[in-house]
């Protein structure tokens, strides 16, 4: 039932599907019964038994006959009750299994408003690679330093449960957040190679330019006709070689 529910097949649609399956099975058995009885009757009529014994076949059972076929069509309310009861019974087990999963990727998501009203500055949400929420805080500032108690508590929960700490963190402010994140989540700094910052005053001197050999001639083509002309020359040159 769960795959059907996940594909927008609700209890009413599932009831109709089961009804079709049950009625098709009933029609198939009824057809087999009629075919077998007609063949048996034809065999009897070919011999002398037809004069000695008139063979009769009982009528095939109706779909709702409880003593014979006893067809069952579970109603939508019953299917909904079965599904809800099953999920309620399995939910604690599923939650326990999910809590034991190690996640090495964290993704941050910012939301500026709650229900369209600027009650808080943002709703800070932290997800793992399974899109499960591991931290969600309504805060008055987007600065990561204001979330230090929540991050430390999350890391402590990881260690208490024996889970592996995150190794990758996705954020939209890498330069501004990296110092705070490395301070609260130590594995983020493991095997990390820092990139040296360029001096803005001598930015042009820090850039490494590509050089070409003297036998190559550089051209800048601005028009599509010029580009097409040079491409045709290149194609002809390749065909000749």
XYZ file of C-alpha atoms in Angstrom:
241
model
C 0.000 0.000 0.000
C 2.819 2.428 0.746
C 4.115 2.690 -2.879
C 0.527 3.266 -4.015
C 0.032 6.063 -1.457
C 3.347 7.645 -2.476
C 2.185 7.717 -6.118
C -1.049 9.576 -5.268
C -3.193 6.425 -5.202
C -5.411 7.085 -2.205
C -7.764 4.687 -0.399
C -10.640 5.348 -2.820
C -8.502 4.685 -5.900
C -7.007 1.619 -4.244
C -10.516 0.354 -3.471
C -11.430 0.652 -7.163
C -8.227 -1.129 -8.206
C -8.855 -4.033 -5.821
C -12.471 -4.255 -6.958
C -11.347 -4.592 -10.578
C -8.797 -7.262 -9.646
C -11.330 -9.272 -7.629
C -14.078 -9.103 -10.264
C -11.638 -10.060 -13.036
C -10.548 -13.091 -11.008
C -14.188 -14.031 -10.423
C -15.008 -13.723 -14.147
C -11.974 -15.833 -15.042
C -13.002 -18.671 -12.705
C -16.595 -18.493 -13.893
C -15.487 -18.750 -17.535
C -13.302 -21.767 -16.735
C -16.248 -23.437 -15.022
C -18.530 -22.876 -18.029
C -15.895 -24.180 -20.452
C -15.252 -27.346 -18.431
C -18.965 -28.053 -17.963
C -19.720 -27.577 -21.659
C -16.882 -29.923 -22.692
C -18.010 -32.557 -20.171
C -21.587 -32.316 -21.411
C -20.524 -32.706 -25.048
C -18.533 -35.829 -24.152
C -21.560 -37.363 -22.409
C -23.863 -36.676 -25.358
C -21.544 -38.558 -27.702
C -22.085 -41.828 -25.832
C -24.951 -43.973 -24.621
C -24.878 -42.349 -21.193
C -27.085 -39.524 -22.438
C -30.014 -41.946 -22.578
C -29.346 -43.426 -19.158
C -28.396 -40.329 -17.153
C -29.257 -36.691 -17.602
C -26.240 -34.913 -16.095
C -26.836 -31.503 -14.559
C -24.246 -28.968 -13.375
C -24.832 -26.734 -10.382
C -25.003 -23.020 -10.964
C -21.743 -21.164 -10.438
C -21.453 -19.265 -7.184
C -22.306 -15.601 -7.002
C -19.569 -13.134 -6.081
C -20.923 -12.324 -2.608
C -21.956 -15.858 -1.620
C -20.251 -16.297 1.767
C -20.588 -20.097 1.712
C -19.022 -20.559 -1.723
C -16.918 -17.955 -3.576
C -17.072 -15.304 -0.823
C -15.678 -12.367 -2.783
C -14.131 -9.629 -0.663
C -13.844 -5.952 -1.580
C -12.249 -3.915 1.233
C -13.763 -0.440 1.433
C -11.752 2.787 1.364
C -12.271 3.516 5.068
C -10.948 0.083 5.994
C -7.880 0.523 3.755
C -7.197 3.935 5.277
C -7.468 2.481 8.792
C -5.108 -0.409 7.949
C -2.515 1.908 6.413
C -2.648 4.428 9.282
C -2.429 1.677 11.906
C 0.525 0.043 10.153
C 2.455 3.310 9.836
C 1.751 4.178 13.485
C 3.106 0.805 14.593
C 6.226 1.071 12.415
C 6.966 4.768 13.020
C 9.049 4.288 16.226
C 11.142 1.624 14.513
C 11.659 3.833 11.426
C 12.583 6.855 13.529
C 15.128 4.796 15.449
C 16.696 3.483 12.251
C 16.878 6.972 10.733
C 18.482 8.376 13.889
C 21.291 5.809 13.592
C 22.176 6.822 10.026
C 25.499 8.616 9.639
C 25.339 11.736 7.501
C 28.507 13.335 6.206
C 26.864 16.162 4.245
C 24.986 19.126 5.714
C 23.037 21.647 3.648
C 21.830 24.993 4.951
C 18.611 26.699 3.919
C 17.600 30.257 4.844
C 14.027 31.481 5.058
C 13.433 35.182 5.677
C 9.794 34.988 6.772
C 7.413 32.722 8.655
C 3.978 32.523 7.018
C 4.757 35.711 5.152
C 5.303 37.764 8.328
C 8.748 39.029 9.366
C 8.461 37.832 12.964
C 12.069 36.621 12.932
C 14.936 37.567 10.699
C 15.251 34.033 9.348
C 14.376 30.404 9.865
C 17.697 28.586 9.850
C 17.334 24.990 8.647
C 20.119 22.419 8.483
C 19.592 19.284 6.372
C 21.651 16.174 5.762
C 22.087 14.372 2.456
C 18.846 12.462 3.084
C 16.946 15.801 3.295
C 16.249 15.215 6.978
C 16.172 18.229 9.276
C 18.935 18.097 11.910
C 18.698 21.679 13.121
C 15.990 24.306 12.768
C 16.112 27.600 14.638
C 14.089 30.809 14.443
C 16.712 33.500 14.931
C 16.873 37.288 14.861
C 20.136 37.479 12.958
C 21.687 35.667 10.025
C 25.095 35.659 11.691
C 26.331 32.164 12.389
C 27.766 33.193 15.765
C 24.238 33.554 17.162
C 23.681 29.834 16.507
C 26.696 28.647 18.481
C 24.683 26.991 21.334
C 22.466 25.105 18.893
C 25.439 23.883 16.838
C 27.334 22.741 19.932
C 24.278 20.871 21.181
C 23.870 19.197 17.787
C 27.524 18.077 17.793
C 27.105 16.741 21.332
C 24.072 14.713 20.210
C 26.150 13.261 17.365
C 28.799 12.111 19.813
C 26.289 10.830 22.355
C 24.660 8.627 19.717
C 28.023 7.471 18.338
C 27.374 9.023 14.932
C 30.008 10.270 12.532
C 30.374 14.040 12.452
C 29.702 15.823 9.133
C 32.659 16.171 6.791
C 31.085 18.436 4.145
C 29.061 21.593 4.698
C 27.240 23.495 1.937
C 26.567 27.173 2.573
C 25.991 30.297 0.493
C 28.592 32.288 2.452
C 31.747 30.196 2.487
C 34.163 33.009 3.347
C 32.053 34.393 6.175
C 30.969 31.073 7.722
C 34.103 28.937 7.482
C 35.775 30.164 10.707
C 32.671 29.505 12.798
C 31.962 26.120 11.197
C 35.527 24.892 11.649
C 35.319 25.884 15.299
C 32.181 23.857 16.078
C 32.549 20.940 13.611
C 36.159 19.793 13.756
C 36.079 17.261 10.831
C 35.425 20.137 8.412
C 39.043 21.249 8.897
C 40.465 17.768 8.295
C 42.779 17.539 5.239
C 41.626 21.004 4.165
C 44.082 22.961 2.008
C 43.629 26.726 2.438
C 43.723 28.918 -0.647
C 45.984 31.929 -0.353
C 44.203 35.227 -0.826
C 45.449 37.589 -3.486
C 46.559 41.093 -2.645
C 43.866 43.370 -4.043
C 46.328 46.195 -4.654
C 48.502 44.006 -6.866
C 45.712 41.796 -8.148
C 46.899 42.011 -11.755
C 50.398 40.899 -10.757
C 49.102 37.833 -8.905
C 47.258 36.488 -11.942
C 49.040 33.858 -14.011
C 48.451 34.516 -17.685
C 48.558 31.866 -20.400
C 51.180 32.382 -23.070
C 51.191 31.215 -26.684
C 54.092 30.475 -28.942
C 55.214 33.137 -31.385
C 54.182 31.122 -34.438
C 50.517 31.401 -33.446
C 48.542 34.445 -34.523
C 45.719 35.663 -32.287
C 42.530 36.996 -33.863
C 39.372 38.437 -32.372
C 36.270 37.714 -34.423
C 33.275 39.901 -33.642
C 30.872 39.081 -36.475
C 29.267 35.733 -37.252
C 30.354 36.031 -40.883
C 33.980 36.370 -39.805
C 33.669 33.324 -37.564
C 32.075 31.275 -40.356
C 34.803 32.315 -42.787
C 37.582 31.245 -40.439
C 35.853 27.947 -39.699
C 35.615 27.163 -43.417
C 39.330 27.865 -43.773
C 40.053 25.561 -40.866
C 37.897 22.783 -42.362
C 39.605 23.060 -45.753
C 43.006 22.990 -44.080
C 42.098 19.838 -42.158
C 40.779 18.143 -45.309
C 43.987 18.907 -47.193
C 46.132 17.465 -44.435
